[in-house]
Structure formats: C-alpha cells, structure tokens
Amino acid sequence: MTDGPLVEDFGQRIGRAMGWPPMAGRLAGVLMLSPTPMTLSELQTALGASKGSASEMTRLLITNGTVERVKVPGVRQAGYVWRDDAWSGCLQHQLNQTEQLLELARTARGRGLGMPEAQQARLRDMHAYYDFMVGHLRRLLDEYQRLHTG
C-alpha cells in the first residue's frame, strides 16, 4: 500500500520540521500516499501504533489543516484523508496561530504602558513582529491559493 522507507522519512523530516511527533509525520505520509480514506483501525495497523496514539495524531493533523475526517460509504468507522488543499490548510493554521499571538501582543502592549522603557520596547517589538508576520502570511496564503486553485 505505501512505501515504508518513504513513510519513515516523512516521520523524521515532516515531524521535525513541523514540530510534530515522528508518529504524526508517519501518519501524514501514510495518508498522503493512500489512494482511499483510511479508518483509525487501518492507520493503527499501517503504523504499528496504539489506538490512542493514532487517534491523537489524527487530531493533531486535523488541527494543523492537513487531514480531514470523512464518512466512508458502507463503513461504520470514520475515515481519514489527506486534504486536497492540505498545504493551504497548513498555512491557514499558521496564520490563525500568528493572529492569536498578534492579539496577545496588542493586549500586552496596552497593559505594559506603565512598565519601564526596556519592557515596553520588548512589547512593541513583539507587536511589530506579529503584525508584520500576519500581514505577510495573509498575502502568502492568498497568493498560494490563487496559484493552486482552479
């Protein structure tokens, strides 16, 4: 069904690059290479993982925008698939996280007005950084979607 060494490579490289456990990277590789949806039981078998680990890793990948849960006709268990727009989903997740940190920076900057200048400068820098990142991530996501949809 899938290429074992390639799945292991995904586990090491995507897992490390994305800050995911290796099992999440392996699961990403299995689903990316699978021609059909896979149930949690099938994922457990393919990965040699416990039910809890497979379940936790599918949730992580759903949260990160790369995997979705689907209904498979004639199967009682939910299926999991690699999203057709997984890379947009991943970038959208990064944008959402960065927007949350920008909101924290806004709040912290306001609350830090009475602090010494050094601390206020750090809060201004934090705000400037996340403001910069949100703007660029939004443009990047828009550009990526324009180039990869249609």
PDB file of N, CA and C in Angstrom, residues 22-106:
ATOM      1  N   PRO A  22       7.257  12.224  15.660  1.00  0.00           N
ATOM      2  CA  PRO A  22       7.502  11.415  14.459  1.00  0.00           C
ATOM      3  C   PRO A  22       6.282  10.614  14.003  1.00  0.00           C
ATOM      4  N   MET A  23       5.488  10.132  14.959  1.00  0.00           N
ATOM      5  CA  MET A  23       4.291   9.352  14.591  1.00  0.00           C
ATOM      6  C   MET A  23       3.334  10.192  13.749  1.00  0.00           C
ATOM      7  N   ALA A  24       3.200  11.488  14.043  1.00  0.00           N
ATOM      8  CA  ALA A  24       2.330  12.359  13.242  1.00  0.00           C
ATOM      9  C   ALA A  24       2.879  12.501  11.833  1.00  0.00           C
ATOM     10  N   GLY A  25       4.188  12.614  11.704  1.00  0.00           N
ATOM     11  CA  GLY A  25       4.797  12.683  10.379  1.00  0.00           C
ATOM     12  C   GLY A  25       4.583  11.402   9.602  1.00  0.00           C
ATOM     13  N   ARG A  26       4.716  10.263  10.265  1.00  0.00           N
ATOM     14  CA  ARG A  26       4.473   8.976   9.602  1.00  0.00           C
ATOM     15  C   ARG A  26       3.017   8.861   9.176  1.00  0.00           C
ATOM     16  N   LEU A  27       2.103   9.271  10.057  1.00  0.00           N
ATOM     17  CA  LEU A  27       0.684   9.233   9.717  1.00  0.00           C
ATOM     18  C   LEU A  27       0.394  10.145   8.525  1.00  0.00           C
ATOM     19  N   ALA A  28       1.019  11.317   8.500  1.00  0.00           N
ATOM     20  CA  ALA A  28       0.859  12.223   7.362  1.00  0.00           C
ATOM     21  C   ALA A  28       1.322  11.536   6.082  1.00  0.00           C
ATOM     22  N   GLY A  29       2.461  10.862   6.142  1.00  0.00           N
ATOM     23  CA  GLY A  29       2.966  10.153   4.973  1.00  0.00           C
ATOM     24  C   GLY A  29       2.025   9.058   4.507  1.00  0.00           C
ATOM     25  N   VAL A  30       1.508   8.277   5.444  1.00  0.00           N
ATOM     26  CA  VAL A  30       0.575   7.199   5.093  1.00  0.00           C
ATOM     27  C   VAL A  30      -0.666   7.769   4.408  1.00  0.00           C
ATOM     28  N   LEU A  31      -1.257   8.807   4.999  1.00  0.00           N
ATOM     29  CA  LEU A  31      -2.481   9.368   4.414  1.00  0.00           C
ATOM     30  C   LEU A  31      -2.209  10.087   3.097  1.00  0.00           C
ATOM     31  N   MET A  32      -1.077  10.762   2.991  1.00  0.00           N
ATOM     32  CA  MET A  32      -0.755  11.457   1.745  1.00  0.00           C
ATOM     33  C   MET A  32      -0.616  10.452   0.595  1.00  0.00           C
ATOM     34  N   LEU A  33      -0.089   9.281   0.890  1.00  0.00           N
ATOM     35  CA  LEU A  33       0.157   8.278  -0.140  1.00  0.00           C
ATOM     36  C   LEU A  33      -1.008   7.308  -0.335  1.00  0.00           C
ATOM     37  N   SER A  34      -1.989   7.355   0.539  1.00  0.00           N
ATOM     38  CA  SER A  34      -3.120   6.433   0.432  1.00  0.00           C
ATOM     39  C   SER A  34      -4.103   6.893  -0.640  1.00  0.00           C
ATOM     40  N   PRO A  35      -4.486   5.986  -1.553  1.00  0.00           N
ATOM     41  CA  PRO A  35      -5.444   6.364  -2.597  1.00  0.00           C
ATOM     42  C   PRO A  35      -6.887   6.465  -2.089  1.00  0.00           C
ATOM     43  N   THR A  36      -7.144   5.942  -0.896  1.00  0.00           N
ATOM     44  CA  THR A  36      -8.507   5.933  -0.345  1.00  0.00           C
ATOM     45  C   THR A  36      -8.474   6.356   1.119  1.00  0.00           C
ATOM     46  N   PRO A  37      -9.632   6.756   1.655  1.00  0.00           N
ATOM     47  CA  PRO A  37      -9.699   7.067   3.087  1.00  0.00           C
ATOM     48  C   PRO A  37      -9.290   5.849   3.915  1.00  0.00           C
ATOM     49  N   MET A  38      -8.733   6.106   5.076  1.00  0.00           N
ATOM     50  CA  MET A  38      -8.336   5.034   5.984  1.00  0.00           C
ATOM     51  C   MET A  38      -9.018   5.233   7.321  1.00  0.00           C
ATOM     52  N   THR A  39      -9.475   4.127   7.901  1.00  0.00           N
ATOM     53  CA  THR A  39     -10.074   4.182   9.236  1.00  0.00           C
ATOM     54  C   THR A  39      -8.967   4.239  10.274  1.00  0.00           C
ATOM     55  N   LEU A  40      -9.350   4.551  11.484  1.00  0.00           N
ATOM     56  CA  LEU A  40      -8.393   4.571  12.580  1.00  0.00           C
ATOM     57  C   LEU A  40      -7.753   3.191  12.748  1.00  0.00           C
ATOM     58  N   SER A  41      -8.542   2.133  12.607  1.00  0.00           N
ATOM     59  CA  SER A  41      -8.004   0.771  12.719  1.00  0.00           C
ATOM     60  C   SER A  41      -6.969   0.500  11.638  1.00  0.00           C
ATOM     61  N   GLU A  42      -7.240   0.942  10.427  1.00  0.00           N
ATOM     62  CA  GLU A  42      -6.286   0.746   9.335  1.00  0.00           C
ATOM     63  C   GLU A  42      -5.009   1.543   9.575  1.00  0.00           C
ATOM     64  N   LEU A  43      -5.166   2.749  10.106  1.00  0.00           N
ATOM     65  CA  LEU A  43      -3.994   3.564  10.412  1.00  0.00           C
ATOM     66  C   LEU A  43      -3.157   2.915  11.511  1.00  0.00           C
ATOM     67  N   GLN A  44      -3.819   2.382  12.532  1.00  0.00           N
ATOM     68  CA  GLN A  44      -3.112   1.685  13.605  1.00  0.00           C
ATOM     69  C   GLN A  44      -2.266   0.561  13.031  1.00  0.00           C
ATOM     70  N   THR A  45      -2.873  -0.252  12.170  1.00  0.00           N
ATOM     71  CA  THR A  45      -2.173  -1.388  11.573  1.00  0.00           C
ATOM     72  C   THR A  45      -1.011  -0.914  10.702  1.00  0.00           C
ATOM     73  N   ALA A  46      -1.266   0.073   9.853  1.00  0.00           N
ATOM     74  CA  ALA A  46      -0.229   0.571   8.945  1.00  0.00           C
ATOM     75  C   ALA A  46       0.963   1.150   9.693  1.00  0.00           C
ATOM     76  N   LEU A  47       0.702   1.749  10.844  1.00  0.00           N
ATOM     77  CA  LEU A  47       1.756   2.420  11.610  1.00  0.00           C
ATOM     78  C   LEU A  47       2.309   1.577  12.758  1.00  0.00           C
ATOM     79  N   GLY A  48       1.633   0.486  13.068  1.00  0.00           N
ATOM     80  CA  GLY A  48       2.023  -0.282  14.243  1.00  0.00           C
ATOM     81  C   GLY A  48       1.846   0.540  15.503  1.00  0.00           C
ATOM     82  N   ALA A  49       0.767   1.320  15.537  1.00  0.00           N
ATOM     83  CA  ALA A  49       0.533   2.263  16.637  1.00  0.00           C
ATOM     84  C   ALA A  49      -0.645   1.814  17.490  1.00  0.00           C
ATOM     85  N   SER A  50      -0.699   2.331  18.694  1.00  0.00           N
ATOM     86  CA  SER A  50      -1.857   2.078  19.551  1.00  0.00           C
ATOM     87  C   SER A  50      -3.027   2.920  19.054  1.00  0.00           C
ATOM     88  N   LYS A  51      -4.232   2.537  19.466  1.00  0.00           N
ATOM     89  CA  LYS A  51      -5.418   3.301  19.088  1.00  0.00           C
ATOM     90  C   LYS A  51      -5.318   4.736  19.599  1.00  0.00           C
ATOM     91  N   GLY A  52      -4.867   4.894  20.840  1.00  0.00           N
ATOM     92  CA  GLY A  52      -4.744   6.232  21.422  1.00  0.00           C
ATOM     93  C   GLY A  52      -3.767   7.103  20.656  1.00  0.00           C
ATOM     94  N   SER A  53      -2.634   6.534  20.278  1.00  0.00           N
ATOM     95  CA  SER A  53      -1.625   7.292  19.543  1.00  0.00           C
ATOM     96  C   SER A  53      -2.140   7.680  18.158  1.00  0.00           C
ATOM     97  N   ALA A  54      -2.747   6.732  17.450  1.00  0.00           N
ATOM     98  CA  ALA A  54      -3.282   7.020  16.115  1.00  0.00           C
ATOM     99  C   ALA A  54      -4.375   8.089  16.203  1.00  0.00           C
ATOM    100  N   SER A  55      -5.224   7.990  17.205  1.00  0.00           N
ATOM    101  CA  SER A  55      -6.298   8.961  17.384  1.00  0.00           C
ATOM    102  C   SER A  55      -5.745  10.348  17.684  1.00  0.00           C
ATOM    103  N   GLU A  56      -4.773  10.411  18.588  1.00  0.00           N
ATOM    104  CA  GLU A  56      -4.173  11.692  18.959  1.00  0.00           C
ATOM    105  C   GLU A  56      -3.473  12.338  17.756  1.00  0.00           C
ATOM    106  N   MET A  57      -2.784  11.537  16.956  1.00  0.00           N
ATOM    107  CA  MET A  57      -2.055  12.084  15.810  1.00  0.00           C
ATOM    108  C   MET A  57      -3.012  12.540  14.704  1.00  0.00           C
ATOM    109  N   THR A  58      -4.137  11.828  14.510  1.00  0.00           N
ATOM    110  CA  THR A  58      -5.105  12.300  13.512  1.00  0.00           C
ATOM    111  C   THR A  58      -5.695  13.631  13.959  1.00  0.00           C
ATOM    112  N   ARG A  59      -5.968  13.780  15.242  1.00  0.00           N
ATOM    113  CA  ARG A  59      -6.483  15.063  15.748  1.00  0.00           C
ATOM    114  C   ARG A  59      -5.473  16.180  15.519  1.00  0.00           C
ATOM    115  N   LEU A  60      -4.206  15.891  15.762  1.00  0.00           N
ATOM    116  CA  LEU A  60      -3.157  16.888  15.544  1.00  0.00           C
ATOM    117  C   LEU A  60      -3.124  17.328  14.080  1.00  0.00           C
ATOM    118  N   LEU A  61      -3.204  16.370  13.162  1.00  0.00           N
ATOM    119  CA  LEU A  61      -3.148  16.700  11.739  1.00  0.00           C
ATOM    120  C   LEU A  61      -4.416  17.407  11.268  1.00  0.00           C
ATOM    121  N   ILE A  62      -5.549  17.083  11.854  1.00  0.00           N
ATOM    122  CA  ILE A  62      -6.788  17.809  11.550  1.00  0.00           C
ATOM    123  C   ILE A  62      -6.637  19.259  12.007  1.00  0.00           C
ATOM    124  N   THR A  63      -6.156  19.454  13.227  1.00  0.00           N
ATOM    125  CA  THR A  63      -5.950  20.797  13.766  1.00  0.00           C
ATOM    126  C   THR A  63      -4.981  21.597  12.905  1.00  0.00           C
ATOM    127  N   ASN A  64      -3.963  20.924  12.375  1.00  0.00           N
ATOM    128  CA  ASN A  64      -2.962  21.596  11.553  1.00  0.00           C
ATOM    129  C   ASN A  64      -3.402  21.785  10.101  1.00  0.00           C
ATOM    130  N   GLY A  65      -4.626  21.366   9.774  1.00  0.00           N
ATOM    131  CA  GLY A  65      -5.198  21.663   8.473  1.00  0.00           C
ATOM    132  C   GLY A  65      -4.812  20.751   7.329  1.00  0.00           C
ATOM    133  N   THR A  66      -4.209  19.595   7.616  1.00  0.00           N
ATOM    134  CA  THR A  66      -3.753  18.729   6.532  1.00  0.00           C
ATOM    135  C   THR A  66      -4.622  17.492   6.315  1.00  0.00           C
ATOM    136  N   VAL A  67      -5.371  17.104   7.322  1.00  0.00           N
ATOM    137  CA  VAL A  67      -6.170  15.878   7.273  1.00  0.00           C
ATOM    138  C   VAL A  67      -7.606  16.224   7.623  1.00  0.00           C
ATOM    139  N   GLU A  68      -8.539  15.473   7.030  1.00  0.00           N
ATOM    140  CA  GLU A  68      -9.939  15.652   7.429  1.00  0.00           C
ATOM    141  C   GLU A  68     -10.590  14.293   7.662  1.00  0.00           C
ATOM    142  N   ARG A  69     -11.583  14.339   8.517  1.00  0.00           N
ATOM    143  CA  ARG A  69     -12.383  13.162   8.845  1.00  0.00           C
ATOM    144  C   ARG A  69     -13.532  13.113   7.853  1.00  0.00           C
ATOM    145  N   VAL A  70     -13.783  11.927   7.282  1.00  0.00           N
ATOM    146  CA  VAL A  70     -14.833  11.783   6.280  1.00  0.00           C
ATOM    147  C   VAL A  70     -15.684  10.554   6.578  1.00  0.00           C
ATOM    148  N   LYS A  71     -16.891  10.571   6.042  1.00  0.00           N
ATOM    149  CA  LYS A  71     -17.783   9.403   6.114  1.00  0.00           C
ATOM    150  C   LYS A  71     -17.460   8.530   4.916  1.00  0.00           C
ATOM    151  N   VAL A  72     -17.203   7.256   5.182  1.00  0.00           N
ATOM    152  CA  VAL A  72     -16.912   6.311   4.117  1.00  0.00           C
ATOM    153  C   VAL A  72     -18.154   5.439   3.928  1.00  0.00           C
ATOM    154  N   PRO A  73     -18.757   5.466   2.727  1.00  0.00           N
ATOM    155  CA  PRO A  73     -19.956   4.660   2.491  1.00  0.00           C
ATOM    156  C   PRO A  73     -19.724   3.178   2.807  1.00  0.00           C
ATOM    157  N   GLY A  74     -20.632   2.604   3.579  1.00  0.00           N
ATOM    158  CA  GLY A  74     -20.570   1.197   3.920  1.00  0.00           C
ATOM    159  C   GLY A  74     -19.611   0.845   5.045  1.00  0.00           C
ATOM    160  N   VAL A  75     -19.012   1.838   5.659  1.00  0.00           N
ATOM    161  CA  VAL A  75     -18.065   1.586   6.756  1.00  0.00           C
ATOM    162  C   VAL A  75     -18.569   2.333   7.987  1.00  0.00           C
ATOM    163  N   ARG A  76     -18.581   1.638   9.114  1.00  0.00           N
ATOM    164  CA  ARG A  76     -19.096   2.264  10.340  1.00  0.00           C
ATOM    165  C   ARG A  76     -18.118   3.270  10.927  1.00  0.00           C
ATOM    166  N   GLN A  77     -16.827   2.981  10.844  1.00  0.00           N
ATOM    167  CA  GLN A  77     -15.824   3.895  11.391  1.00  0.00           C
ATOM    168  C   GLN A  77     -15.625   5.084  10.455  1.00  0.00           C
ATOM    169  N   ALA A  78     -15.265   6.202  11.035  1.00  0.00           N
ATOM    170  CA  ALA A  78     -14.907   7.375  10.226  1.00  0.00           C
ATOM    171  C   ALA A  78     -13.632   7.068   9.455  1.00  0.00           C
ATOM    172  N   GLY A  79     -13.510   7.721   8.332  1.00  0.00           N
ATOM    173  CA  GLY A  79     -12.285   7.606   7.556  1.00  0.00           C
ATOM    174  C   GLY A  79     -11.498   8.903   7.665  1.00  0.00           C
ATOM    175  N   TYR A  80     -10.232   8.825   7.356  1.00  0.00           N
ATOM    176  CA  TYR A  80      -9.364   9.993   7.376  1.00  0.00           C
ATOM    177  C   TYR A  80      -8.655  10.084   6.032  1.00  0.00           C
ATOM    178  N   VAL A  81      -8.589  11.298   5.502  1.00  0.00           N
ATOM    179  CA  VAL A  81      -7.944  11.521   4.207  1.00  0.00           C
ATOM    180  C   VAL A  81      -7.019  12.729   4.292  1.00  0.00           C
ATOM    181  N   TRP A  82      -6.029  12.716   3.430  1.00  0.00           N
ATOM    182  CA  TRP A  82      -5.168  13.870   3.232  1.00  0.00           C
ATOM    183  C   TRP A  82      -5.977  14.870   2.449  1.00  0.00           C
ATOM    184  N   ARG A  83      -6.124  16.081   2.937  1.00  0.00           N
ATOM    185  CA  ARG A  83      -6.931  17.096   2.262  1.00  0.00           C
ATOM    186  C   ARG A  83      -6.314  17.470   0.919  1.00  0.00           C
ATOM    187  N   ASP A  84      -7.173  17.673  -0.072  1.00  0.00           N
ATOM    188  CA  ASP A  84      -6.697  18.127  -1.380  1.00  0.00           C
ATOM    189  C   ASP A  84      -6.028  19.495  -1.263  1.00  0.00           C
ATOM    190  N   ASP A  85      -6.482  20.290  -0.316  1.00  0.00           N
ATOM    191  CA  ASP A  85      -5.906  21.623  -0.092  1.00  0.00           C
ATOM    192  C   ASP A  85      -5.069  21.654   1.192  1.00  0.00           C
ATOM    193  N   ALA A  86      -4.377  20.554   1.464  1.00  0.00           N
ATOM    194  CA  ALA A  86      -3.647  20.410   2.729  1.00  0.00           C
ATOM    195  C   ALA A  86      -2.634  21.522   2.964  1.00  0.00           C
ATOM    196  N   TRP A  87      -1.941  21.940   1.926  1.00  0.00           N
ATOM    197  CA  TRP A  87      -0.900  22.950   2.141  1.00  0.00           C
ATOM    198  C   TRP A  87      -1.524  24.310   2.413  1.00  0.00           C
ATOM    199  N   SER A  88      -2.654  24.595   1.788  1.00  0.00           N
ATOM    200  CA  SER A  88      -3.394  25.813   2.146  1.00  0.00           C
ATOM    201  C   SER A  88      -3.898  25.715   3.581  1.00  0.00           C
ATOM    202  N   GLY A  89      -4.393  24.537   3.946  1.00  0.00           N
ATOM    203  CA  GLY A  89      -4.873  24.327   5.312  1.00  0.00           C
ATOM    204  C   GLY A  89      -3.776  24.504   6.338  1.00  0.00           C
ATOM    205  N   CYS A  90      -2.588  24.022   6.008  1.00  0.00           N
ATOM    206  CA  CYS A  90      -1.439  24.160   6.905  1.00  0.00           C
ATOM    207  C   CYS A  90      -1.060  25.636   7.057  1.00  0.00           C
ATOM    208  N   LEU A  91      -1.038  26.357   5.958  1.00  0.00           N
ATOM    209  CA  LEU A  91      -0.705  27.775   6.003  1.00  0.00           C
ATOM    210  C   LEU A  91      -1.789  28.570   6.737  1.00  0.00           C
ATOM    211  N   GLN A  92      -3.059  28.185   6.538  1.00  0.00           N
ATOM    212  CA  GLN A  92      -4.155  28.842   7.249  1.00  0.00           C
ATOM    213  C   GLN A  92      -4.008  28.631   8.755  1.00  0.00           C
ATOM    214  N   HIS A  93      -3.613  27.428   9.152  1.00  0.00           N
ATOM    215  CA  HIS A  93      -3.395  27.142  10.571  1.00  0.00           C
ATOM    216  C   HIS A  93      -2.281  28.032  11.127  1.00  0.00           C
ATOM    217  N   GLN A  94      -1.189  28.180  10.383  1.00  0.00           N
ATOM    218  CA  GLN A  94      -0.091  29.033  10.827  1.00  0.00           C
ATOM    219  C   GLN A  94      -0.552  30.486  10.954  1.00  0.00           C
ATOM    220  N   LEU A  95      -1.363  30.938  10.000  1.00  0.00           N
ATOM    221  CA  LEU A  95      -1.898  32.298  10.064  1.00  0.00           C
ATOM    222  C   LEU A  95      -2.779  32.459  11.299  1.00  0.00           C
ATOM    223  N   ASN A  96      -3.651  31.492  11.555  1.00  0.00           N
ATOM    224  CA  ASN A  96      -4.530  31.574  12.732  1.00  0.00           C
ATOM    225  C   ASN A  96      -3.728  31.656  14.021  1.00  0.00           C
ATOM    226  N   GLN A  97      -2.687  30.842  14.145  1.00  0.00           N
ATOM    227  CA  GLN A  97      -1.849  30.879  15.345  1.00  0.00           C
ATOM    228  C   GLN A  97      -1.172  32.242  15.495  1.00  0.00           C
ATOM    229  N   THR A  98      -0.676  32.760  14.392  1.00  0.00           N
ATOM    230  CA  THR A  98       0.041  34.038  14.425  1.00  0.00           C
ATOM    231  C   THR A  98      -0.914  35.182  14.738  1.00  0.00           C
ATOM    232  N   GLU A  99      -2.159  35.101  14.247  1.00  0.00           N
ATOM    233  CA  GLU A  99      -3.162  36.118  14.595  1.00  0.00           C
ATOM    234  C   GLU A  99      -3.460  36.094  16.090  1.00  0.00           C
ATOM    235  N   GLN A 100      -3.493  34.917  16.689  1.00  0.00           N
ATOM    236  CA  GLN A 100      -3.710  34.818  18.130  1.00  0.00           C
ATOM    237  C   GLN A 100      -2.558  35.470  18.893  1.00  0.00           C
ATOM    238  N   LEU A 101      -1.348  35.267  18.416  1.00  0.00           N
ATOM    239  CA  LEU A 101      -0.191  35.875  19.071  1.00  0.00           C
ATOM    240  C   LEU A 101      -0.159  37.387  18.854  1.00  0.00           C
ATOM    241  N   LEU A 102      -0.651  37.859  17.718  1.00  0.00           N
ATOM    242  CA  LEU A 102      -0.765  39.298  17.489  1.00  0.00           C
ATOM    243  C   LEU A 102      -1.752  39.903  18.479  1.00  0.00           C
ATOM    244  N   GLU A 103      -2.856  39.230  18.712  1.00  0.00           N
ATOM    245  CA  GLU A 103      -3.837  39.731  19.683  1.00  0.00           C
ATOM    246  C   GLU A 103      -3.219  39.785  21.080  1.00  0.00           C
ATOM    247  N   LEU A 104      -2.447  38.774  21.449  1.00  0.00           N
ATOM    248  CA  LEU A 104      -1.729  38.796  22.728  1.00  0.00           C
ATOM    249  C   LEU A 104      -0.786  39.991  22.772  1.00  0.00           C
ATOM    250  N   ALA A 105      -0.064  40.229  21.683  1.00  0.00           N
ATOM    251  CA  ALA A 105       0.888  41.345  21.645  1.00  0.00           C
ATOM    252  C   ALA A 105       0.176  42.679  21.812  1.00  0.00           C
ATOM    253  N   ARG A 106      -0.996  42.824  21.185  1.00  0.00           N
ATOM    254  CA  ARG A 106      -1.779  44.067  21.333  1.00  0.00           C
ATOM    255  C   ARG A 106      -2.175  44.271  22.793  1.00  0.00           C
TER     256      ARG A 106
END
